[in-house]
CSV table of C-alpha atoms in Angstrom, one decimal:
chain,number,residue,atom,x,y,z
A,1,UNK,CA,-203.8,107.3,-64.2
A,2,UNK,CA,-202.0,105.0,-62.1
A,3,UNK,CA,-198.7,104.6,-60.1
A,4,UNK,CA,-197.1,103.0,-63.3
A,5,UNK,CA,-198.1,106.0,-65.5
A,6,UNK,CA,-196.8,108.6,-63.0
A,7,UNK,CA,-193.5,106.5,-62.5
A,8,UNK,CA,-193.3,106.2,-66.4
A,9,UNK,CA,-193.1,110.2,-66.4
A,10,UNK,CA,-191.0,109.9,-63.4
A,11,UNK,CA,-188.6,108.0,-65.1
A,12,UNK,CA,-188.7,110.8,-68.5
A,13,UNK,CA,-187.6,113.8,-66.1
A,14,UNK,CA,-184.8,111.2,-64.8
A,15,UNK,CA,-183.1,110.7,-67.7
A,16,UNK,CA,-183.1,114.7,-68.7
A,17,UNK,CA,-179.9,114.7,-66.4
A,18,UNK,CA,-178.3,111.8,-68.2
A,19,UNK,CA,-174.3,112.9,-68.3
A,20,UNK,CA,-174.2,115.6,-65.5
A,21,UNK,CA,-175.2,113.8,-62.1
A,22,UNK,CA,-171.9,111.4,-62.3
A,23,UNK,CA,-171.0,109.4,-60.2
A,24,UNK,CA,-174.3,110.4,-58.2
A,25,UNK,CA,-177.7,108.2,-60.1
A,26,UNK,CA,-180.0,109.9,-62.4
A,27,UNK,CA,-183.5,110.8,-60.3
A,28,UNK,CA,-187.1,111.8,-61.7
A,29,UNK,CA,-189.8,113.1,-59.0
A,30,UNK,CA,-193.5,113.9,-59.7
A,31,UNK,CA,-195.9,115.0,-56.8
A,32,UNK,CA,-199.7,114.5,-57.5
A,33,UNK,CA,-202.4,115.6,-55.6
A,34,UNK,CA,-206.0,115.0,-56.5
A,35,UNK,CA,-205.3,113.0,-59.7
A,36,UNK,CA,-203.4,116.1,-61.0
A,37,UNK,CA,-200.1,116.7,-61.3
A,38,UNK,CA,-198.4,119.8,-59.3
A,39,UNK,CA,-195.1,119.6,-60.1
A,40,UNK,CA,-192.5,117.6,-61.3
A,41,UNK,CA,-188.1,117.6,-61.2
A,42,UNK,CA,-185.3,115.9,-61.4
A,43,UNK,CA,-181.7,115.6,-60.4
A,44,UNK,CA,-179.9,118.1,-63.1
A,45,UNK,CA,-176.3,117.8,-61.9
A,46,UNK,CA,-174.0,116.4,-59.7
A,47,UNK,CA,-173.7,118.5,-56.1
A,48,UNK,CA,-177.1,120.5,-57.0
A,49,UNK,CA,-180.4,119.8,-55.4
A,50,UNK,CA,-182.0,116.0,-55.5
A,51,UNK,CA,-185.0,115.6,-57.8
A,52,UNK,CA,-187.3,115.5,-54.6
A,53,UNK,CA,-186.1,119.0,-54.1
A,54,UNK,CA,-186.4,120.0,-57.4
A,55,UNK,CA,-189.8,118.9,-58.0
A,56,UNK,CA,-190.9,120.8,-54.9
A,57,UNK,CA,-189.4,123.9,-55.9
A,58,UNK,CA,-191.9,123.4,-59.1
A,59,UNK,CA,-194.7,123.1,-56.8
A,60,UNK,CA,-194.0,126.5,-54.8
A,61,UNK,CA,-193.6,128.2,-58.5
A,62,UNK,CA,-197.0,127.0,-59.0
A,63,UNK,CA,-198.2,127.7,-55.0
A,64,UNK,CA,-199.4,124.4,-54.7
A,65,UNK,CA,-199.9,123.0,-51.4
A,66,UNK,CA,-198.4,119.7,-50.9
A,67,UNK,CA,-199.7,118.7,-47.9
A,68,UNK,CA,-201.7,115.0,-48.4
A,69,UNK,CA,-200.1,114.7,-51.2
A,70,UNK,CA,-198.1,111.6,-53.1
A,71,UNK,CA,-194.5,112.1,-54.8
A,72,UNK,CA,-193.3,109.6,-57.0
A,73,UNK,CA,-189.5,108.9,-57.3
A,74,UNK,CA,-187.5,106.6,-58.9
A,75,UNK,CA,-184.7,106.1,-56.3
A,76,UNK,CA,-185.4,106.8,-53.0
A,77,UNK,CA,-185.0,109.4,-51.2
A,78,UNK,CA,-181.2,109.7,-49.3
A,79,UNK,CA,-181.8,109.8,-45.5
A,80,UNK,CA,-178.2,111.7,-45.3
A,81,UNK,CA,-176.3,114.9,-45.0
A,82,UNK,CA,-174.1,115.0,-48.8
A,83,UNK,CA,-173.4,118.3,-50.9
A,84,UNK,CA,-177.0,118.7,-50.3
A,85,UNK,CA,-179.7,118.2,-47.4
A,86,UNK,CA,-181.4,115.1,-46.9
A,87,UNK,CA,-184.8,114.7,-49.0
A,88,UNK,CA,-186.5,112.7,-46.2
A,89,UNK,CA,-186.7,116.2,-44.4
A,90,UNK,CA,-188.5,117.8,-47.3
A,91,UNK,CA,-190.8,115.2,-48.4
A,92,UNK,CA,-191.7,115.0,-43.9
A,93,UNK,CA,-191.7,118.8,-43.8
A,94,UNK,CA,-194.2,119.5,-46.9
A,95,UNK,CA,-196.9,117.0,-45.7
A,96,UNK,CA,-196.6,114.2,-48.1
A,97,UNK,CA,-198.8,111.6,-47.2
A,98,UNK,CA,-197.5,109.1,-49.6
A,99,UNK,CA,-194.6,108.3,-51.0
A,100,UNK,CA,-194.2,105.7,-54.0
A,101,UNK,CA,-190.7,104.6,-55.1
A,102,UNK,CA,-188.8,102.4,-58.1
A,103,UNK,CA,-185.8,101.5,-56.9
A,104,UNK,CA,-184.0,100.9,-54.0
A,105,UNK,CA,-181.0,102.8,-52.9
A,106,UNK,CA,-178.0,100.3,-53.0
A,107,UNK,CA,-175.7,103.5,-51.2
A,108,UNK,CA,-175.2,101.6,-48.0
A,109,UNK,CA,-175.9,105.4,-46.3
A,110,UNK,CA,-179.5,105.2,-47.6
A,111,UNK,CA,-180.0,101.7,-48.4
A,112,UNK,CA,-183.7,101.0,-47.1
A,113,UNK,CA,-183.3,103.8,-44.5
A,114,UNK,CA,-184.9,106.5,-46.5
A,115,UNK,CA,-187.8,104.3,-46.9
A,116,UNK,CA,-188.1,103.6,-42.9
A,117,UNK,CA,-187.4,107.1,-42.0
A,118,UNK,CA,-190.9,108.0,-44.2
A,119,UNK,CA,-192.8,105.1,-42.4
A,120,UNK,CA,-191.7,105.9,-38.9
A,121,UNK,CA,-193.3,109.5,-39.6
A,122,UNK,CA,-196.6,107.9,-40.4
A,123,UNK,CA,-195.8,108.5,-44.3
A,124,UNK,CA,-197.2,105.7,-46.7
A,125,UNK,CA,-194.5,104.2,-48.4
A,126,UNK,CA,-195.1,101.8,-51.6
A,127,UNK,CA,-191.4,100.1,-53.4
A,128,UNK,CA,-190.8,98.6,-56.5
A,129,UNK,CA,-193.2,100.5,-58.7
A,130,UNK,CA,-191.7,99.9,-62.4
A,131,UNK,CA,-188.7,98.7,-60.8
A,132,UNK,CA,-186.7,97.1,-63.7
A,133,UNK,CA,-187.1,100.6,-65.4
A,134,UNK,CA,-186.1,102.5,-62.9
A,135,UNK,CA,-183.0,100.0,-62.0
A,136,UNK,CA,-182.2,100.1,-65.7
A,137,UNK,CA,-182.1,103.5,-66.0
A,138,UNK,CA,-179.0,103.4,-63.0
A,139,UNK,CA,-176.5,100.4,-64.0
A,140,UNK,CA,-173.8,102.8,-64.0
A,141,UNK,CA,-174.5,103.5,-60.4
A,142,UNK,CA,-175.9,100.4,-59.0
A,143,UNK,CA,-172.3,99.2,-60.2
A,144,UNK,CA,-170.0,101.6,-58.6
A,145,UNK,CA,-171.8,102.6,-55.5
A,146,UNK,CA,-171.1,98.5,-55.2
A,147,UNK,CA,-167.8,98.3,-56.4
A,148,UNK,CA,-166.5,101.5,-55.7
A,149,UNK,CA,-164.8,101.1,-60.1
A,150,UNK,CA,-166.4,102.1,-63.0
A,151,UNK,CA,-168.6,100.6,-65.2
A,152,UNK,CA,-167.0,99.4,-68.4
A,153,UNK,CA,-168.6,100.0,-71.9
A,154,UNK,CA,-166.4,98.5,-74.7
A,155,UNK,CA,-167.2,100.1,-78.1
A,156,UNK,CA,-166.1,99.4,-81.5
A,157,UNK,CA,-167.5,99.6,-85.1
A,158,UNK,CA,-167.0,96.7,-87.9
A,159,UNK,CA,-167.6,95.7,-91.2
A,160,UNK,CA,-170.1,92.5,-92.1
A,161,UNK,CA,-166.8,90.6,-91.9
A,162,UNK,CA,-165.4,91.9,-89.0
A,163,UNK,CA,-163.2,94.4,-89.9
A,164,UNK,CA,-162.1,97.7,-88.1
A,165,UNK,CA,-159.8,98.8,-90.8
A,166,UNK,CA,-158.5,98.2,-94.3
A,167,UNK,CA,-155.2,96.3,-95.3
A,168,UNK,CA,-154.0,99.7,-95.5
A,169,UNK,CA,-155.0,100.2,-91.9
A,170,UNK,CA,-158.3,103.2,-93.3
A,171,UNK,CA,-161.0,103.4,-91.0
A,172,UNK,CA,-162.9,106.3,-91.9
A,173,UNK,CA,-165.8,106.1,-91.6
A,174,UNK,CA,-166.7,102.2,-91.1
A,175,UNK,CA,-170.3,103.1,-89.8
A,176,UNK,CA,-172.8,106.2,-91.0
A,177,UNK,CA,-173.3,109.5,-90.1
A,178,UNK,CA,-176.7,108.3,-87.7
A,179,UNK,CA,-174.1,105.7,-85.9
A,180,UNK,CA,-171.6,108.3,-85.4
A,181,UNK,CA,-174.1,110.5,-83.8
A,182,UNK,CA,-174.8,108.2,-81.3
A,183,UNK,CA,-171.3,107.6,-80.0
A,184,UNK,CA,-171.3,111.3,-79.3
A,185,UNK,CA,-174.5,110.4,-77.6
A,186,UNK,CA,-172.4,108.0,-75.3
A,187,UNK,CA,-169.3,110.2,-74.9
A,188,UNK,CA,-171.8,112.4,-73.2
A,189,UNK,CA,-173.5,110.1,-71.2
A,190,UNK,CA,-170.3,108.1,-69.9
A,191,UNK,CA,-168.2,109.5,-67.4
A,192,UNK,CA,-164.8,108.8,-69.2
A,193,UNK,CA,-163.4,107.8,-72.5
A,194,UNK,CA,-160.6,105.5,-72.7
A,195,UNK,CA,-157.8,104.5,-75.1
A,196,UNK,CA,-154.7,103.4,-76.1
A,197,UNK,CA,-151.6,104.7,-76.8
A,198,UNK,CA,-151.1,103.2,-80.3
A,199,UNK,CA,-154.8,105.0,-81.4
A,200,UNK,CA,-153.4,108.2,-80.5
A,201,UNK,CA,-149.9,107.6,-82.4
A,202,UNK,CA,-152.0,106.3,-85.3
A,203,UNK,CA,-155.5,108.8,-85.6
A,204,UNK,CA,-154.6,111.5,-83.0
A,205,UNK,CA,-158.2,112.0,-81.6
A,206,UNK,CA,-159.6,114.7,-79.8
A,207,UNK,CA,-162.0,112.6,-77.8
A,208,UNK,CA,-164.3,114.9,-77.1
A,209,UNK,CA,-168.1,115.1,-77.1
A,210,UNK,CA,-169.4,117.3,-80.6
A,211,UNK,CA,-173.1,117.3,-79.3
A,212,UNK,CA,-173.6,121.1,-79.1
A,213,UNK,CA,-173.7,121.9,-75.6
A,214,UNK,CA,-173.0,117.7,-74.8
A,215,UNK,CA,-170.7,117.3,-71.5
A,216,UNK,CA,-167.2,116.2,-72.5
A,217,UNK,CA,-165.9,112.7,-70.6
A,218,UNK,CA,-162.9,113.0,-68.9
A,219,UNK,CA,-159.9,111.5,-71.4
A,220,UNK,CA,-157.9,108.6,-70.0
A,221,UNK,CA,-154.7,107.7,-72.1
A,222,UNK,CA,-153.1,104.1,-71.7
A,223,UNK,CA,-149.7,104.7,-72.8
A,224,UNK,CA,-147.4,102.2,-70.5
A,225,UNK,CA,-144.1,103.9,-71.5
A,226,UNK,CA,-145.1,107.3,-72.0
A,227,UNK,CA,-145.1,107.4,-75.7
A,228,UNK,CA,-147.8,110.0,-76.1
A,229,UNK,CA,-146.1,112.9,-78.2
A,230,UNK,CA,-147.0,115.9,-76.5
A,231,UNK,CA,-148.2,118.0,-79.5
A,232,UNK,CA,-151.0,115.3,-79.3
A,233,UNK,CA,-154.5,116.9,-79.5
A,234,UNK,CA,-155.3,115.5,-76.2
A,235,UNK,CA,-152.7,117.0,-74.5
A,236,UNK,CA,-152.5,120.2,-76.1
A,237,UNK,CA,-156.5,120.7,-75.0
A,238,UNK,CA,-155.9,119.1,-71.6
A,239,UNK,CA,-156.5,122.6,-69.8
A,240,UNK,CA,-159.9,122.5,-71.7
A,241,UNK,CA,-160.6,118.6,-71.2
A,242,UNK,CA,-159.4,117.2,-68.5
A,243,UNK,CA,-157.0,114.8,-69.5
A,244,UNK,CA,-155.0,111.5,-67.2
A,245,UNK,CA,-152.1,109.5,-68.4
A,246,UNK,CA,-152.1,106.3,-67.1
A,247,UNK,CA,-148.7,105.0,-67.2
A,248,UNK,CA,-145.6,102.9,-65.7
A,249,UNK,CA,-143.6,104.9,-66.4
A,250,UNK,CA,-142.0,106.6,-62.8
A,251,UNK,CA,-139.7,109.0,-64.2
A,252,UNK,CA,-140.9,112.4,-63.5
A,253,UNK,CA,-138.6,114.3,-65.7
A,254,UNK,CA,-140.6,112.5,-68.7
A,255,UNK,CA,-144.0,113.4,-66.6
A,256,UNK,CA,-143.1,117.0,-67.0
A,257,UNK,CA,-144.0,118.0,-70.7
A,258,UNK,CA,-147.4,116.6,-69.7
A,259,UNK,CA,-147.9,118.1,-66.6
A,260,UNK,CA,-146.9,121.6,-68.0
A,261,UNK,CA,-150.1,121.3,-70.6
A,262,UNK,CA,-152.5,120.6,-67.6
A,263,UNK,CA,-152.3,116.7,-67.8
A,264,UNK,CA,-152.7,114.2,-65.1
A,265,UNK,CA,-150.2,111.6,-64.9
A,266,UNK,CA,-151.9,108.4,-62.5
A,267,UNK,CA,-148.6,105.9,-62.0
A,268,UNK,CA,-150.0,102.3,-62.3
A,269,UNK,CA,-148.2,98.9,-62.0
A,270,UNK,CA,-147.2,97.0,-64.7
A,271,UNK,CA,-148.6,93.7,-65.7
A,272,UNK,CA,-147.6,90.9,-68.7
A,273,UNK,CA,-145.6,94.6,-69.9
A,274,UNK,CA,-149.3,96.8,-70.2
A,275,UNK,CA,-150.7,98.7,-67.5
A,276,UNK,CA,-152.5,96.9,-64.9
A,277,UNK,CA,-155.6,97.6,-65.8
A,278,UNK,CA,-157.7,96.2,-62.6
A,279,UNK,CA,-155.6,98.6,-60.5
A,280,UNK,CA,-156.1,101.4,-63.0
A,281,UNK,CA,-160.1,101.0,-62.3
A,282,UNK,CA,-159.4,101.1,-58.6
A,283,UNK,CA,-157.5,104.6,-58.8
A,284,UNK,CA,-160.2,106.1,-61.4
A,285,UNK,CA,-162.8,104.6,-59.0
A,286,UNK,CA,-161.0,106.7,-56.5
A,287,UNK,CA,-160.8,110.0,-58.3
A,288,UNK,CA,-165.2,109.2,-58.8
A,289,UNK,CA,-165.2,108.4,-62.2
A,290,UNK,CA,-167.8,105.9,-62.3
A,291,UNK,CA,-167.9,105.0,-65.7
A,292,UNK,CA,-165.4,104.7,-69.4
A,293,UNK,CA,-166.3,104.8,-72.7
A,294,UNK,CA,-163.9,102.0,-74.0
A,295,UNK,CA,-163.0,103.2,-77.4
A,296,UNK,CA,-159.4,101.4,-77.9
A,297,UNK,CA,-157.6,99.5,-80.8
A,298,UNK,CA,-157.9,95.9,-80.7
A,299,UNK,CA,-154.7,94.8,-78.1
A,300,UNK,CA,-156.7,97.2,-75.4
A,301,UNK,CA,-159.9,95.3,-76.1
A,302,UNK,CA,-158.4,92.4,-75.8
A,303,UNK,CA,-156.6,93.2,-72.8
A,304,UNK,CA,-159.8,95.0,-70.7
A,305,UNK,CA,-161.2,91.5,-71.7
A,306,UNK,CA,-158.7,89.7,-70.3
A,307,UNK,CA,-158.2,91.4,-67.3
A,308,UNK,CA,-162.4,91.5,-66.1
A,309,UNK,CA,-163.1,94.7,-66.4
A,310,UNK,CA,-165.4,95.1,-69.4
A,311,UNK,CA,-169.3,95.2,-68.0
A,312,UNK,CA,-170.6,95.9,-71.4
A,313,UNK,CA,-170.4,95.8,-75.3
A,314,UNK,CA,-171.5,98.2,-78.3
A,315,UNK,CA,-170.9,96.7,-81.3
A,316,UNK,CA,-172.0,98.7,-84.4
A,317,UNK,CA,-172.0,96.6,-88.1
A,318,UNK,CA,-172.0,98.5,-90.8
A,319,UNK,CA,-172.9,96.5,-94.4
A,320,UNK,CA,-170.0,97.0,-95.9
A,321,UNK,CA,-167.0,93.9,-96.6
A,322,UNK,CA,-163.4,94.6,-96.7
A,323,UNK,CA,-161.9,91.6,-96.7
A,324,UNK,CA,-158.2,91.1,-96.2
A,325,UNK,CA,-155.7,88.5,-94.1
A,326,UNK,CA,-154.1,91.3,-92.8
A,327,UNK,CA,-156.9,94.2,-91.8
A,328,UNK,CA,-157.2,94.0,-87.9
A,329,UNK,CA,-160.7,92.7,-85.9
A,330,UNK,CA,-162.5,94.5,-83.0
A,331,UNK,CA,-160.3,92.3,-80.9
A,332,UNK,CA,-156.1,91.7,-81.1
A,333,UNK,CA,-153.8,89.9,-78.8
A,334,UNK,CA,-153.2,85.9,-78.5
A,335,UNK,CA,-156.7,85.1,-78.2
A,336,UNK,CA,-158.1,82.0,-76.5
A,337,UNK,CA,-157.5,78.3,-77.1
A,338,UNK,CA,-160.7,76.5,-77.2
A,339,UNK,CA,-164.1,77.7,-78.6
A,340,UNK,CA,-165.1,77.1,-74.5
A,341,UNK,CA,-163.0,79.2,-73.3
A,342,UNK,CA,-163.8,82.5,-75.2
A,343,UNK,CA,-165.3,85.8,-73.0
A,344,UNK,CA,-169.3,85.0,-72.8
A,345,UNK,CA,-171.8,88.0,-73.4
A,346,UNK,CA,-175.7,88.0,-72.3
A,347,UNK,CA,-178.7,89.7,-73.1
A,348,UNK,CA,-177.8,90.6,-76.3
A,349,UNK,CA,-180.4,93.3,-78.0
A,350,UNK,CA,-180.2,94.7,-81.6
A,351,UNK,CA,-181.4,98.2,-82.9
A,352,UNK,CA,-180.9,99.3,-86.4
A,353,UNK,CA,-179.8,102.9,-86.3
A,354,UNK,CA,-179.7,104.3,-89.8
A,355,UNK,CA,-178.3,102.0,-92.6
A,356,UNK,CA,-176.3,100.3,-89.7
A,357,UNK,CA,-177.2,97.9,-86.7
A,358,UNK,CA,-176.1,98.3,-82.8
A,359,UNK,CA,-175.8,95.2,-80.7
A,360,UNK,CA,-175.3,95.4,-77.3
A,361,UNK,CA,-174.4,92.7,-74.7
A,362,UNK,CA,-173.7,92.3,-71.0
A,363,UNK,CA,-170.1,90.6,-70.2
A,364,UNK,CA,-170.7,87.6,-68.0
């Protein structure tokens, strides 16, 4: 085998924590020794021990020595004193001879360091081995450990025409049971879930993730005037879900019903009479929620488009038509113009899941 097979099986154990490390990266590890492999790990969740660490812990279950040998990580190894130990230490003090890594750390405490920390200790050190993977894998991160907000996806599901709803406003289900399933799939793996205060007045969601034993997001609420009713789902199962408010509203005897069910109320400027979104992303950035799930109604699209802050967009099509002057698009609000001066989205991929299609896009 060679570096790009053991970084390929690297990168499988990394994504095993996909959901619980936020906002820390997801991090696979394999040590080899010998052409075998001894043990393998990965980061499992955020505060607990590296994948560096974890994959060494494999190797004492199976008494293997590690001295000589070469560990394979897809992010390399921190250099610094966090929630846990520094894995330069551990790969130094087990013997490693070799160290081969995907990715660079971007985290200005590591950034390079770990990888000259190795060398000065006479340790091999080879970079970029399946380094679009292994950057791929860490988006999420790359873009808040750089930005210090989170990472944007905007979700919605339409009809072949475009359609979120019916003329009589009905919009379950658009998509199929296989589409559904992997939104849950994305409520678990994104940090957050975001929407509007008019889709909680009109569908009163839970928001939550149904995977069985999935990791809930952390529910954000847009409501500008504090219109949420508090018998809401969200609010009543705020002590179960955590659960913020993002509002303009500065009258704390109205914050009060929500902060009695366990809610977080996050004050945030007003702009053009919606929350400032750009300084809501700062504060969330703040409290180290690195990424949202946008899952609003067609004037919060529009308005997180507006505003910059969308990095990414799902859009599922289901082959249905409803027709209609009236039943609303993924997208409300005034719109733009001219043709040239509508939001542009990049490397567009397309993935048929069940009997509808995904396409995703980068935002430019």
């Amino acid at each position: 085998m060679e570096d790009k097979d053991y970084m390929r099986i690297a990168l499988e154990e990394a994504v095993k924590g996909e959901g619980r490390t936020n906002p820390n990266p997801m991090v696979g590890a394999v040590i080899v020794k010998d052409g075998r492999i001894i043990g393998k790990g990965y980061h499992r969740r955020y505060g607990g021990p590296h994948a560096e660490r974890n994959a060494i812990a494999d190797c004492m279950k199976r008494t293997e020595s590690m001295k000589g040998a070469t560990i394979y990580v897809t992010l390399e190894p921190c250099c610094h004193y966090g929630k846990t130990p520094p894995c330069t230490e551990a790969i130094i003090e087990k013997g490693f001879s070799r160290v081969v890594i995907g990715s660079m750390d971007p985290n200005p405490l590591v950034c390079g360091k770990g990888a000259q920390i190795l060398r000065r200790r006479g340790i091999r050190v080879d970079t970029g081995i399946l380094k679009e993977e292994c950057d791929e894998i860490n988006k999420v991160f790359f873009h808040y450990i750089g930005t210090g907000t989170p990472y944007v996806v905007m979700k919605y599901a339409m009809t072949a025409d475009g359609k979120i709803a019916t003329c009589t406003g009905a919009s379950k289900w658009i998509t199929g049971e296989q589409a559904r399933l992997d939104v849950q799939k994305s409520r678990h793996k994104y940090a957050a879930i975001m929407v509007g205060v008019g889709t909680v007045l009109a569908d009163d969601p839970m928001l939550n993730c149904r995977l069985p034993g999935g990791n809930s997001p952390v529910r954000i609420i847009c409501d500008t005037h504090l219109r949420t009713p508090p018998e809401a789902k969200a609010v009543e199962t705020a002590k179960e879900f955590r659960t913020i408010i993002a509002t303009s509203c500065t009258d704390e005897k109205k914050h009060s019903p929500y902060l009695k069910k366990d809610c977080q109320i996050m004050t945030v400027p007003e702009k053009e009479g919606h929350v400032n979104l750009k300084e809501l992303m700062k504060e969330l950035g703040k409290r180290k929620i690195d990424s949202i799930l946008l899952e609003g109604g067609a004037q919060l699209n529009y308005s997180a488009l507006q505003s910059g802050i969308v990095n990414k967009v799902q859009c599922y099509i289901a082959p249905k038509i409803f027709g209609g002057i009236g039943a609303k698009s993924p997208v409300g609000g005034c719109g733009v113009r001219l043709p040239e001066e509508g939001f542009r989205l990049r490397n567009g991929s397309i993935s048929e899941i069940g009997e509808d299609f995904l396409i995703e896009w980068e935002v430019k």
